[in-house]
JSON list of C-alpha atoms in Angstrom, two decimals:
[
{"chain": "A", "resi": 1, "resn": "GLN", "atom": "CA", "xyz": [-24.17, 70.49, 61.90]},
{"chain": "A", "resi": 2, "resn": "VAL", "atom": "CA", "xyz": [-26.36, 70.66, 58.82]},
{"chain": "A", "resi": 3, "resn": "ARG", "atom": "CA", "xyz": [-30.11, 70.23, 59.33]},
{"chain": "A", "resi": 4, "resn": "LEU", "atom": "CA", "xyz": [-32.13, 69.14, 56.31]},
{"chain": "A", "resi": 5, "resn": "THR", "atom": "CA", "xyz": [-35.81, 69.67, 55.54]},
{"chain": "A", "resi": 6, "resn": "GLU", "atom": "CA", "xyz": [-37.40, 67.95, 52.56]},
{"chain": "A", "resi": 7, "resn": "SER", "atom": "CA", "xyz": [-40.60, 69.09, 50.85]},
{"chain": "A", "resi": 8, "resn": "GLY", "atom": "CA", "xyz": [-42.52, 68.79, 47.61]},
{"chain": "A", "resi": 9, "resn": "GLY", "atom": "CA", "xyz": [-43.80, 65.25, 47.79]},
{"chain": "A", "resi": 10, "resn": "GLY", "atom": "CA", "xyz": [-47.36, 64.25, 47.05]},
{"chain": "A", "resi": 11, "resn": "LEU", "atom": "CA", "xyz": [-49.71, 62.00, 45.12]},
{"chain": "A", "resi": 12, "resn": "VAL", "atom": "CA", "xyz": [-49.35, 61.96, 41.35]},
{"chain": "A", "resi": 13, "resn": "GLN", "atom": "CA", "xyz": [-50.51, 59.75, 38.51]},
{"chain": "A", "resi": 14, "resn": "ALA", "atom": "CA", "xyz": [-48.07, 57.65, 36.55]},
{"chain": "A", "resi": 15, "resn": "GLY", "atom": "CA", "xyz": [-46.36, 59.78, 33.92]},
{"chain": "A", "resi": 16, "resn": "GLY", "atom": "CA", "xyz": [-46.64, 62.90, 36.03]},
{"chain": "A", "resi": 17, "resn": "SER", "atom": "CA", "xyz": [-43.97, 65.10, 37.57]},
{"chain": "A", "resi": 18, "resn": "LEU", "atom": "CA", "xyz": [-42.93, 66.38, 40.97]},
{"chain": "A", "resi": 19, "resn": "ARG", "atom": "CA", "xyz": [-40.15, 68.63, 42.17]},
{"chain": "A", "resi": 20, "resn": "LEU", "atom": "CA", "xyz": [-38.63, 67.91, 45.55]},
{"chain": "A", "resi": 21, "resn": "SER", "atom": "CA", "xyz": [-36.70, 70.47, 47.55]},
{"chain": "A", "resi": 22, "resn": "CYS", "atom": "CA", "xyz": [-34.28, 70.03, 50.42]},
{"chain": "A", "resi": 23, "resn": "ALA", "atom": "CA", "xyz": [-33.40, 73.11, 52.43]},
{"chain": "A", "resi": 24, "resn": "ALA", "atom": "CA", "xyz": [-30.29, 73.07, 54.59]},
{"chain": "A", "resi": 25, "resn": "SER", "atom": "CA", "xyz": [-29.61, 75.13, 57.67]},
{"chain": "A", "resi": 26, "resn": "GLY", "atom": "CA", "xyz": [-26.50, 75.35, 59.79]},
{"chain": "A", "resi": 27, "resn": "GLY", "atom": "CA", "xyz": [-23.25, 73.69, 58.86]},
{"chain": "A", "resi": 28, "resn": "THR", "atom": "CA", "xyz": [-21.45, 74.21, 55.56]},
{"chain": "A", "resi": 29, "resn": "PHE", "atom": "CA", "xyz": [-23.83, 73.19, 52.78]},
{"chain": "A", "resi": 30, "resn": "SER", "atom": "CA", "xyz": [-21.95, 74.72, 49.87]},
{"chain": "A", "resi": 31, "resn": "ILE", "atom": "CA", "xyz": [-18.79, 72.64, 50.31]},
{"chain": "A", "resi": 32, "resn": "ARG", "atom": "CA", "xyz": [-20.46, 69.22, 50.59]},
{"chain": "A", "resi": 33, "resn": "SER", "atom": "CA", "xyz": [-21.96, 66.81, 48.15]},
{"chain": "A", "resi": 34, "resn": "MET", "atom": "CA", "xyz": [-25.68, 66.23, 48.50]},
{"chain": "A", "resi": 35, "resn": "GLY", "atom": "CA", "xyz": [-27.82, 63.26, 47.64]},
{"chain": "A", "resi": 36, "resn": "TRP", "atom": "CA", "xyz": [-31.40, 62.14, 47.34]},
{"chain": "A", "resi": 37, "resn": "PHE", "atom": "CA", "xyz": [-32.30, 58.73, 48.70]},
{"chain": "A", "resi": 38, "resn": "ARG", "atom": "CA", "xyz": [-35.57, 56.85, 48.95]},
{"chain": "A", "resi": 39, "resn": "GLN", "atom": "CA", "xyz": [-37.03, 54.07, 51.01]},
{"chain": "A", "resi": 40, "resn": "ALA", "atom": "CA", "xyz": [-40.04, 52.04, 49.97]},
{"chain": "A", "resi": 41, "resn": "PRO", "atom": "CA", "xyz": [-42.03, 49.92, 52.45]},
{"chain": "A", "resi": 42, "resn": "GLY", "atom": "CA", "xyz": [-40.15, 46.78, 53.34]},
{"chain": "A", "resi": 43, "resn": "LYS", "atom": "CA", "xyz": [-37.05, 47.85, 51.45]},
{"chain": "A", "resi": 44, "resn": "GLU", "atom": "CA", "xyz": [-33.74, 49.39, 52.40]},
{"chain": "A", "resi": 45, "resn": "ARG", "atom": "CA", "xyz": [-32.90, 53.00, 51.71]},
{"chain": "A", "resi": 46, "resn": "GLU", "atom": "CA", "xyz": [-31.32, 53.42, 48.29]},
{"chain": "A", "resi": 47, "resn": "VAL", "atom": "CA", "xyz": [-29.54, 56.24, 46.58]},
{"chain": "A", "resi": 48, "resn": "VAL", "atom": "CA", "xyz": [-31.45, 58.02, 43.82]},
{"chain": "A", "resi": 49, "resn": "ALA", "atom": "CA", "xyz": [-29.13, 60.84, 42.77]},
{"chain": "A", "resi": 50, "resn": "ALA", "atom": "CA", "xyz": [-26.20, 62.86, 44.02]},
{"chain": "A", "resi": 51, "resn": "ILE", "atom": "CA", "xyz": [-24.51, 66.11, 43.16]},
{"chain": "A", "resi": 52, "resn": "SER", "atom": "CA", "xyz": [-21.04, 67.34, 44.04]},
{"chain": "A", "resi": 53, "resn": "TRP", "atom": "CA", "xyz": [-20.44, 70.39, 46.21]},
{"chain": "A", "resi": 54, "resn": "ASN", "atom": "CA", "xyz": [-19.87, 72.61, 43.17]},
{"chain": "A", "resi": 55, "resn": "GLY", "atom": "CA", "xyz": [-22.60, 71.09, 41.03]},
{"chain": "A", "resi": 56, "resn": "VAL", "atom": "CA", "xyz": [-20.16, 69.82, 38.40]},
{"chain": "A", "resi": 57, "resn": "THR", "atom": "CA", "xyz": [-20.59, 66.09, 38.98]},
{"chain": "A", "resi": 58, "resn": "THR", "atom": "CA", "xyz": [-23.83, 64.16, 39.25]},
{"chain": "A", "resi": 59, "resn": "ASP", "atom": "CA", "xyz": [-24.71, 60.51, 39.64]},
{"chain": "A", "resi": 60, "resn": "TYR", "atom": "CA", "xyz": [-28.00, 58.69, 39.16]},
{"chain": "A", "resi": 61, "resn": "ALA", "atom": "CA", "xyz": [-29.40, 55.29, 39.92]},
{"chain": "A", "resi": 62, "resn": "ASP", "atom": "CA", "xyz": [-30.00, 53.35, 36.72]},
{"chain": "A", "resi": 63, "resn": "SER", "atom": "CA", "xyz": [-33.70, 53.19, 37.51]},
{"chain": "A", "resi": 64, "resn": "VAL", "atom": "CA", "xyz": [-34.11, 56.99, 37.29]},
{"chain": "A", "resi": 65, "resn": "LYS", "atom": "CA", "xyz": [-31.62, 57.97, 34.59]},
{"chain": "A", "resi": 66, "resn": "GLY", "atom": "CA", "xyz": [-33.23, 60.12, 31.95]},
{"chain": "A", "resi": 67, "resn": "ARG", "atom": "CA", "xyz": [-36.24, 60.84, 34.16]},
{"chain": "A", "resi": 68, "resn": "PHE", "atom": "CA", "xyz": [-34.85, 62.57, 37.26]},
{"chain": "A", "resi": 69, "resn": "THR", "atom": "CA", "xyz": [-32.56, 65.58, 37.48]},
{"chain": "A", "resi": 70, "resn": "ILE", "atom": "CA", "xyz": [-30.70, 66.74, 40.58]},
{"chain": "A", "resi": 71, "resn": "SER", "atom": "CA", "xyz": [-29.57, 70.34, 40.97]},
{"chain": "A", "resi": 72, "resn": "ARG", "atom": "CA", "xyz": [-28.50, 72.70, 43.72]},
{"chain": "A", "resi": 73, "resn": "ASP", "atom": "CA", "xyz": [-28.52, 76.38, 44.53]},
{"chain": "A", "resi": 74, "resn": "ASN", "atom": "CA", "xyz": [-25.75, 77.09, 47.01]},
{"chain": "A", "resi": 75, "resn": "ALA", "atom": "CA", "xyz": [-26.92, 80.67, 47.50]},
{"chain": "A", "resi": 76, "resn": "LYS", "atom": "CA", "xyz": [-30.21, 79.28, 48.82]},
{"chain": "A", "resi": 77, "resn": "SER", "atom": "CA", "xyz": [-28.66, 76.24, 50.53]},
{"chain": "A", "resi": 78, "resn": "THR", "atom": "CA", "xyz": [-31.15, 74.07, 48.67]},
{"chain": "A", "resi": 79, "resn": "VAL", "atom": "CA", "xyz": [-30.92, 70.94, 46.56]},
{"chain": "A", "resi": 80, "resn": "TYR", "atom": "CA", "xyz": [-33.68, 69.89, 44.17]},
{"chain": "A", "resi": 81, "resn": "LEU", "atom": "CA", "xyz": [-34.87, 66.72, 42.52]},
{"chain": "A", "resi": 82, "resn": "GLN", "atom": "CA", "xyz": [-36.97, 67.15, 39.39]},
{"chain": "A", "resi": 83, "resn": "MET", "atom": "CA", "xyz": [-38.85, 63.92, 38.78]},
{"chain": "A", "resi": 84, "resn": "ASN", "atom": "CA", "xyz": [-40.52, 63.36, 35.42]},
{"chain": "A", "resi": 85, "resn": "SER", "atom": "CA", "xyz": [-42.28, 60.36, 33.89]},
{"chain": "A", "resi": 86, "resn": "LEU", "atom": "CA", "xyz": [-42.99, 58.99, 37.33]},
{"chain": "A", "resi": 87, "resn": "LYS", "atom": "CA", "xyz": [-43.77, 55.31, 37.73]},
{"chain": "A", "resi": 88, "resn": "PRO", "atom": "CA", "xyz": [-45.58, 53.44, 40.52]},
{"chain": "A", "resi": 89, "resn": "GLU", "atom": "CA", "xyz": [-42.26, 51.88, 41.51]},
{"chain": "A", "resi": 90, "resn": "ASP", "atom": "CA", "xyz": [-40.99, 55.37, 42.38]},
{"chain": "A", "resi": 91, "resn": "THR", "atom": "CA", "xyz": [-43.36, 55.38, 45.34]},
{"chain": "A", "resi": 92, "resn": "ALA", "atom": "CA", "xyz": [-41.31, 55.85, 48.52]},
{"chain": "A", "resi": 93, "resn": "ILE", "atom": "CA", "xyz": [-40.30, 58.29, 51.20]},
{"chain": "A", "resi": 94, "resn": "TYR", "atom": "CA", "xyz": [-37.61, 60.51, 49.75]},
{"chain": "A", "resi": 95, "resn": "TYR", "atom": "CA", "xyz": [-34.80, 61.84, 51.92]},
{"chain": "A", "resi": 96, "resn": "CYS", "atom": "CA", "xyz": [-31.88, 64.12, 51.25]},
{"chain": "A", "resi": 97, "resn": "GLY", "atom": "CA", "xyz": [-28.52, 63.54, 52.80]},
{"chain": "A", "resi": 98, "resn": "VAL", "atom": "CA", "xyz": [-25.25, 65.43, 53.07]},
{"chain": "A", "resi": 99, "resn": "ASP", "atom": "CA", "xyz": [-21.72, 64.12, 52.73]},
{"chain": "A", "resi": 100, "resn": "SER", "atom": "CA", "xyz": [-19.91, 64.17, 56.05]},
{"chain": "A", "resi": 101, "resn": "LYS", "atom": "CA", "xyz": [-16.72, 65.33, 54.34]},
{"chain": "A", "resi": 102, "resn": "ALA", "atom": "CA", "xyz": [-16.15, 68.43, 52.28]},
{"chain": "A", "resi": 103, "resn": "PHE", "atom": "CA", "xyz": [-14.85, 69.04, 48.75]},
{"chain": "A", "resi": 104, "resn": "ARG", "atom": "CA", "xyz": [-14.95, 65.41, 47.63]},
{"chain": "A", "resi": 105, "resn": "ARG", "atom": "CA", "xyz": [-15.14, 64.62, 43.94]},
{"chain": "A", "resi": 106, "resn": "THR", "atom": "CA", "xyz": [-16.25, 61.04, 44.43]},
{"chain": "A", "resi": 107, "resn": "PHE", "atom": "CA", "xyz": [-19.48, 59.96, 46.08]},
{"chain": "A", "resi": 108, "resn": "TYR", "atom": "CA", "xyz": [-19.17, 57.71, 49.13]},
{"chain": "A", "resi": 109, "resn": "TYR", "atom": "CA", "xyz": [-22.80, 57.05, 49.91]},
{"chain": "A", "resi": 110, "resn": "THR", "atom": "CA", "xyz": [-22.14, 55.36, 53.24]},
{"chain": "A", "resi": 111, "resn": "ASP", "atom": "CA", "xyz": [-20.78, 58.72, 54.41]},
{"chain": "A", "resi": 112, "resn": "PHE", "atom": "CA", "xyz": [-24.04, 60.54, 53.69]},
{"chain": "A", "resi": 113, "resn": "GLY", "atom": "CA", "xyz": [-26.34, 61.36, 56.60]},
{"chain": "A", "resi": 114, "resn": "SER", "atom": "CA", "xyz": [-28.04, 64.09, 58.61]},
{"chain": "A", "resi": 115, "resn": "TRP", "atom": "CA", "xyz": [-31.37, 62.86, 57.26]},
{"chain": "A", "resi": 116, "resn": "GLY", "atom": "CA", "xyz": [-34.44, 65.03, 57.41]},
{"chain": "A", "resi": 117, "resn": "GLN", "atom": "CA", "xyz": [-37.95, 63.77, 58.08]},
{"chain": "A", "resi": 118, "resn": "GLY", "atom": "CA", "xyz": [-38.42, 62.82, 54.44]},
{"chain": "A", "resi": 119, "resn": "THR", "atom": "CA", "xyz": [-41.24, 63.57, 52.02]},
{"chain": "A", "resi": 120, "resn": "GLN", "atom": "CA", "xyz": [-43.70, 60.99, 50.75]},
{"chain": "A", "resi": 121, "resn": "VAL", "atom": "CA", "xyz": [-44.03, 60.42, 47.02]},
{"chain": "A", "resi": 122, "resn": "THR", "atom": "CA", "xyz": [-46.90, 58.24, 45.86]},
{"chain": "A", "resi": 123, "resn": "VAL", "atom": "CA", "xyz": [-47.39, 57.39, 42.20]},
{"chain": "A", "resi": 124, "resn": "SER", "atom": "CA", "xyz": [-50.69, 55.83, 41.24]},
{"chain": "A", "resi": 125, "resn": "SER", "atom": "CA", "xyz": [-51.10, 53.61, 38.21]}
]
């Protein structure tokens, strides 16, 4: 089973940038889609971005399109989230998740799981 560890969060001013990393251990990282999700206080967890197992297909929430970029390095079993032009509304705990099924070309977000401990992102105005 894949174990995920997120890192890279922090406190940044509005307009700044952060790069999140999610390292995977165990399981079969390279054949599964990966996603970044976030949860703000009092809100449900929402998907931010996802990337297919081979890196060919990506998907973004409308709220982050043009500002965030997801990428992966299968040799390092790591997925990244480059976040630019950060806004206060991006403040949340960010989690990465892995698709429970392999080699899928479509993202089924309810099938993502194996959450790590998350990393806090705080954007000040």
